[in-house]
Coordinates of C-alpha atoms and ligand atoms in Angstrom, one line a residue:
M28 CA 49.3 51.6 -10.7
Q29 CA 49.9 49.5 -13.7
Y30 CA 46.8 47.8 -15.2
D31 CA 46.9 44.7 -17.4
L32 CA 43.6 45.6 -19.1
L33 CA 41.3 48.6 -19.2
L34 CA 37.7 48.4 -20.5
S35 CA 36.9 52.0 -21.3
G36 CA 33.7 54.0 -21.6
G37 CA 31.1 51.3 -21.1
E38 CA 27.9 51.6 -19.2
V39 CA 28.7 49.7 -16.0
M40 CA 25.7 47.9 -14.6
D41 CA 26.4 46.0 -11.3
P42 CA 23.3 46.4 -9.1
G43 CA 24.8 44.0 -6.5
A44 CA 27.6 46.5 -5.9
G45 CA 25.5 49.6 -6.5
L46 CA 27.5 50.6 -9.5
R47 CA 25.8 52.2 -12.5
G48 CA 27.0 54.7 -15.1
V49 CA 29.6 55.3 -17.8
M50 CA 32.8 54.2 -16.2
D51 CA 36.1 52.5 -17.0
V52 CA 37.0 49.2 -15.4
A53 CA 40.7 48.5 -14.7
I54 CA 42.1 45.0 -14.2
A55 CA 45.4 44.0 -12.6
G56 CA 46.7 40.6 -11.4
G57 CA 43.5 38.9 -12.3
K58 CA 41.4 41.2 -10.0
I59 CA 39.3 44.2 -10.5
A60 CA 41.7 47.1 -9.7
A61 CA 39.4 50.1 -10.1
V62 CA 36.0 51.2 -11.4
A63 CA 35.7 55.0 -12.0
P64 CA 34.5 57.5 -14.6
S65 CA 38.0 58.2 -16.1
L66 CA 41.0 56.0 -15.6
P67 CA 44.3 56.7 -17.4
S68 CA 44.8 54.4 -20.4
K69 CA 48.5 55.1 -20.5
Q70 CA 48.8 53.0 -17.3
A71 CA 47.2 50.0 -19.1
L72 CA 49.0 47.4 -21.2
R73 CA 45.9 47.0 -23.3
T74 CA 42.8 49.2 -23.6
I75 CA 39.5 48.0 -25.2
S76 CA 36.8 50.6 -25.9
V77 CA 33.4 49.2 -24.8
K78 CA 31.6 52.5 -25.5
G79 CA 27.9 52.0 -25.9
R80 CA 28.0 48.5 -24.3
L81 CA 26.8 47.2 -21.0
V82 CA 29.6 46.1 -18.7
M83 CA 28.4 43.6 -16.1
P84 CA 30.1 41.1 -13.7
G85 CA 30.7 37.8 -15.4
L86 CA 27.4 36.0 -15.4
V87 CA 26.7 33.3 -12.9
D88 CA 24.3 30.4 -14.0
M89 CA 22.8 28.9 -10.8
H90 CA 21.5 25.8 -12.6
A91 CA 23.2 24.1 -15.5
H92 CA 24.6 20.6 -16.2
V93 CA 28.2 19.6 -16.9
M94 CA 27.7 15.9 -16.5
V95 CA 24.0 15.0 -16.6
N96 CA 23.4 11.6 -18.1
G97 CA 27.0 10.7 -17.7
H98 CA 28.7 13.4 -19.7
D99 CA 26.6 16.1 -21.4
M100 CA 28.5 19.4 -21.7
G101 CA 31.5 17.8 -20.1
G102 CA 34.7 19.1 -21.7
Q103 CA 32.7 21.5 -23.9
T104 CA 31.4 23.5 -20.9
D105 CA 33.7 26.4 -21.7
H106 CA 32.6 26.5 -25.3
Y107 CA 29.0 27.1 -24.2
C108 CA 29.9 29.5 -21.4
R109 CA 32.5 31.9 -22.8
G110 CA 30.5 33.1 -25.8
S111 CA 27.5 34.0 -23.6
G112 CA 29.3 35.9 -20.9
V113 CA 29.0 33.1 -18.3
T114 CA 32.1 32.7 -16.2
T115 CA 30.6 30.7 -13.3
L116 CA 28.0 28.0 -13.1
C117 CA 26.5 25.6 -10.7
D118 CA 26.0 22.0 -11.8
A119 CA 22.6 21.1 -10.4
G120 CA 23.1 17.6 -9.2
S121 CA 24.2 15.8 -12.4
T122 CA 26.2 13.4 -10.2
G123 CA 25.7 11.6 -6.9
S124 CA 28.0 9.8 -4.4
S125 CA 29.0 7.1 -6.9
N126 CA 30.1 9.4 -9.8
F127 CA 30.9 12.7 -8.2
S128 CA 34.6 12.0 -8.7
A129 CA 34.1 11.8 -12.4
L130 CA 32.6 15.4 -12.3
R131 CA 35.6 16.5 -10.2
G132 CA 38.1 14.9 -12.7
M133 CA 36.3 16.6 -15.7
L134 CA 36.4 20.0 -14.0
D135 CA 40.0 19.7 -12.8
H136 CA 41.3 18.7 -16.3
H137 CA 39.0 20.1 -18.9
V138 CA 37.0 23.1 -17.7
R139 CA 38.0 26.6 -17.0
T140 CA 34.6 27.9 -16.2
R141 CA 34.3 28.4 -12.4
V142 CA 32.0 25.6 -11.2
R143 CA 30.4 24.4 -8.0
A144 CA 27.9 21.6 -7.7
F145 CA 25.0 20.1 -5.9
V146 CA 25.3 16.5 -5.1
N147 CA 22.3 14.3 -6.0
L148 CA 20.6 12.5 -3.2
S149 CA 20.6 9.5 -5.6
A150 CA 24.0 7.7 -5.7
I151 CA 23.8 7.5 -9.5
G152 CA 23.0 11.2 -10.2
I153 CA 20.8 12.2 -13.2
T154 CA 21.1 9.3 -15.6
G155 CA 17.6 9.4 -17.1
T156 CA 16.3 6.2 -18.7
S157 CA 12.8 5.3 -19.8
R158 CA 12.7 2.9 -16.9
G159 CA 12.5 5.7 -14.4
G160 CA 14.5 8.5 -12.9
E161 CA 17.4 8.4 -10.4
L162 CA 15.2 8.0 -7.3
S163 CA 12.3 6.0 -8.7
H164 CA 14.1 3.0 -7.2
F165 CA 14.5 3.7 -3.5
P166 CA 17.8 1.9 -2.9
Y167 CA 19.5 4.4 -5.1
A168 CA 18.9 7.1 -2.4
D169 CA 22.2 7.5 -0.6
P170 CA 21.9 10.1 2.2
E171 CA 25.1 9.0 4.0
G172 CA 27.1 8.9 0.7
C173 CA 25.7 12.3 -0.4
A174 CA 26.5 14.0 2.9
R175 CA 30.0 12.4 2.9
T176 CA 30.6 13.6 -0.7
I177 CA 29.7 17.1 0.3
T178 CA 31.8 17.3 3.4
E179 CA 34.8 15.7 1.6
N180 CA 34.6 18.2 -1.3
P181 CA 34.0 21.6 0.4
D182 CA 35.6 23.5 -2.4
L183 CA 33.2 22.1 -4.9
A184 CA 30.0 20.6 -3.4
I185 CA 27.5 23.1 -2.0
G186 CA 24.3 21.2 -1.3
V187 CA 21.9 18.4 -2.0
K188 CA 19.8 18.0 -5.2
L189 CA 16.5 16.3 -5.4
R190 CA 14.3 16.0 -8.5
F191 CA 10.7 15.7 -7.4
G192 CA 8.4 14.7 -10.2
P193 CA 6.5 11.8 -11.9
N194 CA 8.7 8.7 -12.2
L195 CA 11.6 10.5 -10.5
V196 CA 10.9 9.7 -6.8
W197 CA 10.0 6.4 -5.1
E198 CA 6.8 7.8 -3.5
Y199 CA 4.6 10.7 -4.2
S200 CA 4.6 12.3 -0.7
A201 CA 6.8 14.7 1.2
E202 CA 9.1 11.8 2.3
P203 CA 11.8 12.4 -0.4
V204 CA 11.9 16.1 0.5
K205 CA 12.3 15.2 4.2
L206 CA 15.1 12.8 3.3
A207 CA 16.9 15.4 1.2
R208 CA 16.6 18.0 4.0
K209 CA 17.9 15.5 6.5
T210 CA 20.9 14.8 4.2
A211 CA 21.6 18.5 3.9
D212 CA 21.7 18.7 7.7
M213 CA 24.0 15.7 7.9
A214 CA 26.3 17.5 5.6
G215 CA 26.5 20.4 8.0
G216 CA 23.4 22.4 7.2
V217 CA 24.0 23.0 3.5
P218 CA 21.1 24.0 1.2
M219 CA 19.0 21.6 -0.8
M220 CA 17.8 22.3 -4.3
M221 CA 14.4 20.8 -5.4
H222 CA 13.2 20.4 -9.0
I223 CA 9.4 20.7 -9.0
T224 CA 8.2 20.3 -12.6
D225 CA 4.9 18.5 -13.0
S226 CA 4.9 17.5 -9.3
P227 CA 2.3 14.9 -8.4
V228 CA 2.0 16.6 -5.0
P229 CA 0.9 20.2 -4.3
L230 CA 3.9 22.5 -3.9
P231 CA 3.0 23.9 -0.5
D232 CA 3.1 20.3 0.9
L233 CA 6.7 20.0 -0.3
I234 CA 8.1 23.4 0.5
A235 CA 6.7 23.1 4.1
H236 CA 9.7 20.8 4.7
M237 CA 12.3 23.2 3.3
K238 CA 14.4 25.8 5.1
P239 CA 15.4 29.4 4.3
G240 CA 18.3 29.3 1.9
D241 CA 16.9 26.1 0.2
I242 CA 16.2 26.5 -3.5
V243 CA 13.1 25.6 -5.5
T244 CA 14.1 25.3 -9.1
H245 CA 12.0 25.5 -12.3
C246 CA 9.6 28.0 -10.6
Y247 CA 7.9 29.0 -13.9
H248 CA 7.1 25.6 -15.3
G249 CA 3.6 25.3 -16.8
R250 CA 2.8 21.7 -15.8
N251 CA 1.0 20.3 -12.7
H252 CA 1.3 21.8 -9.2
G253 CA 3.5 24.8 -9.9
I254 CA 3.7 28.0 -8.0
M255 CA 0.1 28.8 -8.9
G256 CA -1.3 25.4 -8.1
Q257 CA -3.7 23.7 -10.5
E258 CA -5.7 26.9 -11.1
K259 CA -2.7 28.7 -12.7
Q260 CA -4.1 32.1 -11.9
F261 CA -2.4 33.5 -8.8
V262 CA 0.9 32.7 -7.1
L263 CA -0.1 30.6 -4.0
K264 CA 0.2 32.5 -0.7
E265 CA 2.3 29.7 0.7
V266 CA 4.8 30.3 -2.1
V267 CA 4.8 34.1 -1.6
E268 CA 5.4 33.5 2.2
A269 CA 8.1 31.0 1.5
Q270 CA 10.0 33.5 -0.6
R271 CA 9.5 36.1 2.0
A272 CA 10.9 33.7 4.6
G273 CA 14.1 33.2 2.5
I274 CA 13.4 30.2 0.3
I275 CA 15.0 30.8 -3.0
F276 CA 13.0 30.5 -6.3
D277 CA 15.2 29.8 -9.3
C278 CA 13.8 29.9 -12.8
A279 CA 16.0 27.2 -14.6
H280 CA 14.6 27.3 -18.1
G281 CA 15.4 23.9 -19.6
R282 CA 13.5 22.0 -22.2
N283 CA 10.4 21.6 -20.0
H284 CA 10.3 24.2 -17.4
F285 CA 9.7 27.7 -18.7
N286 CA 6.2 28.8 -19.7
F287 CA 5.6 32.4 -21.0
R288 CA 2.1 32.6 -19.6
M289 CA 3.2 31.6 -16.1
I290 CA 6.1 34.2 -16.3
E291 CA 3.8 37.0 -17.5
K292 CA 1.3 36.3 -14.7
A293 CA 3.9 35.9 -12.0
L294 CA 5.8 39.0 -12.9
D295 CA 2.5 41.0 -13.1
Q296 CA 1.8 39.8 -9.5
G297 CA 5.3 40.9 -8.4
F298 CA 6.7 37.4 -8.0
L299 CA 10.2 37.6 -9.4
P300 CA 12.7 34.8 -9.5
D301 CA 15.6 35.1 -7.0
T302 CA 18.0 33.6 -9.5
I303 CA 17.9 33.4 -13.3
S304 CA 19.4 30.2 -14.7
T305 CA 19.3 28.0 -17.8
D306 CA 19.3 24.3 -16.8
L307 CA 21.6 24.2 -19.8
T308 CA 22.5 20.9 -21.4
T309 CA 24.1 20.2 -24.7
T310 CA 20.7 19.6 -26.3
S311 CA 19.0 22.7 -25.0
A312 CA 22.1 24.8 -25.9
S313 CA 22.4 23.5 -29.4
T314 CA 18.8 23.1 -30.5
G315 CA 17.0 25.5 -28.1
P316 CA 14.7 26.7 -26.8
V317 CA 17.2 27.7 -24.1
W318 CA 20.4 28.5 -26.1
D319 CA 22.1 30.4 -23.3
L320 CA 21.7 32.5 -20.2
P321 CA 21.5 35.9 -22.0
T322 CA 18.6 34.5 -24.0
T323 CA 16.8 33.5 -20.8
M324 CA 17.5 37.0 -19.4
T325 CA 16.2 38.5 -22.7
K326 CA 12.9 36.6 -22.3
L327 CA 12.4 38.1 -18.8
L328 CA 13.3 41.5 -20.1
H329 CA 10.6 41.1 -22.8
F330 CA 8.0 40.4 -20.1
G331 CA 8.8 43.7 -18.4
M332 CA 11.3 42.7 -15.7
P333 CA 13.7 45.7 -15.2
L334 CA 17.2 45.0 -16.6
E335 CA 18.9 45.8 -13.3
D336 CA 16.7 43.3 -11.4
I337 CA 17.6 40.7 -14.1
V338 CA 21.4 41.4 -13.8
R339 CA 21.4 41.1 -10.1
R340 CA 19.7 37.7 -10.3
A341 CA 22.3 36.4 -12.8
T342 CA 25.3 37.8 -10.9
A343 CA 25.3 38.8 -7.2
N344 CA 22.4 36.6 -6.1
P345 CA 23.6 33.3 -7.4
A346 CA 27.2 34.1 -6.5
K347 CA 26.1 34.5 -2.9
L348 CA 24.3 31.2 -2.9
M349 CA 27.4 29.5 -4.3
G350 CA 29.6 30.9 -1.5
Y351 CA 31.3 33.5 -3.7
E352 CA 29.9 36.7 -2.2
G353 CA 32.2 39.6 -2.8
T354 CA 34.6 37.7 -5.0
V355 CA 32.4 36.6 -8.0
G356 CA 29.4 38.3 -9.5
T357 CA 30.6 41.7 -8.7
L358 CA 32.8 44.4 -10.1
K359 CA 34.0 45.7 -6.8
P360 CA 37.7 46.3 -6.6
G361 CA 39.5 43.2 -5.2
A362 CA 37.0 40.8 -6.8
N363 CA 38.0 38.2 -9.4
A364 CA 38.1 40.0 -12.8
D365 CA 35.3 38.2 -14.4
I366 CA 33.5 40.6 -16.7
S367 CA 30.9 40.3 -19.4
V368 CA 30.2 43.0 -21.9
F369 CA 26.9 43.0 -23.7
E370 CA 25.2 44.8 -26.5
L371 CA 21.5 45.4 -26.1
R372 CA 20.6 44.9 -29.7
D373 CA 17.3 46.3 -31.2
G374 CA 15.4 44.2 -33.8
H375 CA 12.8 41.5 -34.0
H376 CA 13.9 38.5 -32.1
E377 CA 11.8 35.4 -32.0
L378 CA 11.9 33.7 -28.7
R379 CA 10.3 30.3 -27.6
D380 CA 9.4 28.9 -24.3
S381 CA 9.5 25.2 -23.3
D382 CA 5.8 24.6 -24.3
G383 CA 5.9 25.8 -28.0
N384 CA 4.8 29.4 -27.3
S385 CA 6.7 32.2 -29.0
V386 CA 7.0 36.0 -28.7
T387 CA 8.9 38.6 -30.7
A388 CA 11.2 40.7 -28.5
K389 CA 12.4 44.1 -29.5
R390 CA 15.7 44.0 -27.7
R391 CA 18.1 41.3 -27.1
L392 CA 21.3 40.8 -24.9
L393 CA 24.2 39.7 -27.0
A394 CA 27.6 38.9 -25.5
Q395 CA 30.4 40.9 -27.0
L396 CA 33.3 40.3 -24.7
T397 CA 34.0 38.0 -21.8
V398 CA 36.9 38.4 -19.4
K399 CA 37.7 35.6 -17.0
D400 CA 40.2 36.1 -14.1
G401 CA 41.6 39.1 -15.9
R402 CA 42.2 37.5 -19.3
V403 CA 40.1 38.1 -22.4
W404 CA 38.3 34.8 -22.8
Y405 CA 36.0 35.7 -25.7
E406 CA 35.6 38.5 -28.2
R407 CA 32.7 38.4 -30.7
P408 CA 34.1 38.4 -34.2
A409 CA 33.4 41.6 -36.2
E410 CA 30.2 41.2 -38.2
Ligands
LIG27 ZN1 18.5 20.6 -14.2

């Protein structure tokens, strides 16, 4: 068989597919053709040695923003993704029924990163102003329009987004959650994703209205009513039970949602996020503390989470939730040839959380090469 590209001699790490070890990865026709210890380079048009590097599926960011506040990463989305090994992302409800078509137009004409999106329960999407968030004014809630937008865009829209927090919802009760869940049912039983940072209502009262497959995002925020309640000592039993029952906990870093003390405690207690994501926006990518997905992964690695657990939660797990099981977030032959190659670089790397705390990590994931649909999309310049 003729290969378009061969990545030779790297340490393959694809826990979702059960692949681990020094292997070559062959690509043909935009798909993964073979993964095996020794593939013939004379059959490849181009061979790149990735010896000493980690070879993973292209990363999948479960929570980022292409169009928050009207534009944000917009046409620059690829610029932020390709240099960090991200080939697929999920826009977490930047737009609602009234402006989803703008997101669609942006993606169709200006973005090569593979994207799916949650549709905001609010017609206006996330357009933050000091006068209140997108659902602080009840008439902006548009369950019918949201459900219709999802059913009319089945290739792009995958669920309902609700931001629950102070000045974000019209009332501090479970009503907004119930309405989001009802909207998701109207759209054919799709998942809902709920932002929970600094909730005015205890988390168990909200997740009681969610279903398995629904997503709680910002699970490691350090503000009010997080996964450890107001005591902030132990993960609440309702939260542990919800995760066991199939509710997904996503870590979405962002500028306000990632607290090292919470992470350290939660990991010590065995509470791992189901998906690892950035909540990336132009600001958090260009001035920190998020920077990119590998940096968020590096932070979890620093706090002792095993690398294979991290990779699974930034590849196969989010790919499955986005409806891409077996085709994205995996190196299995036949899957789309989205591949990220990383160096695990030793050194002293200063990392910050969202609340001004910092740590020094001894290892850091650094993207070296990104392949998207079989084509080299990024190569780190020689240093
Ligand atoms: Zn977000």
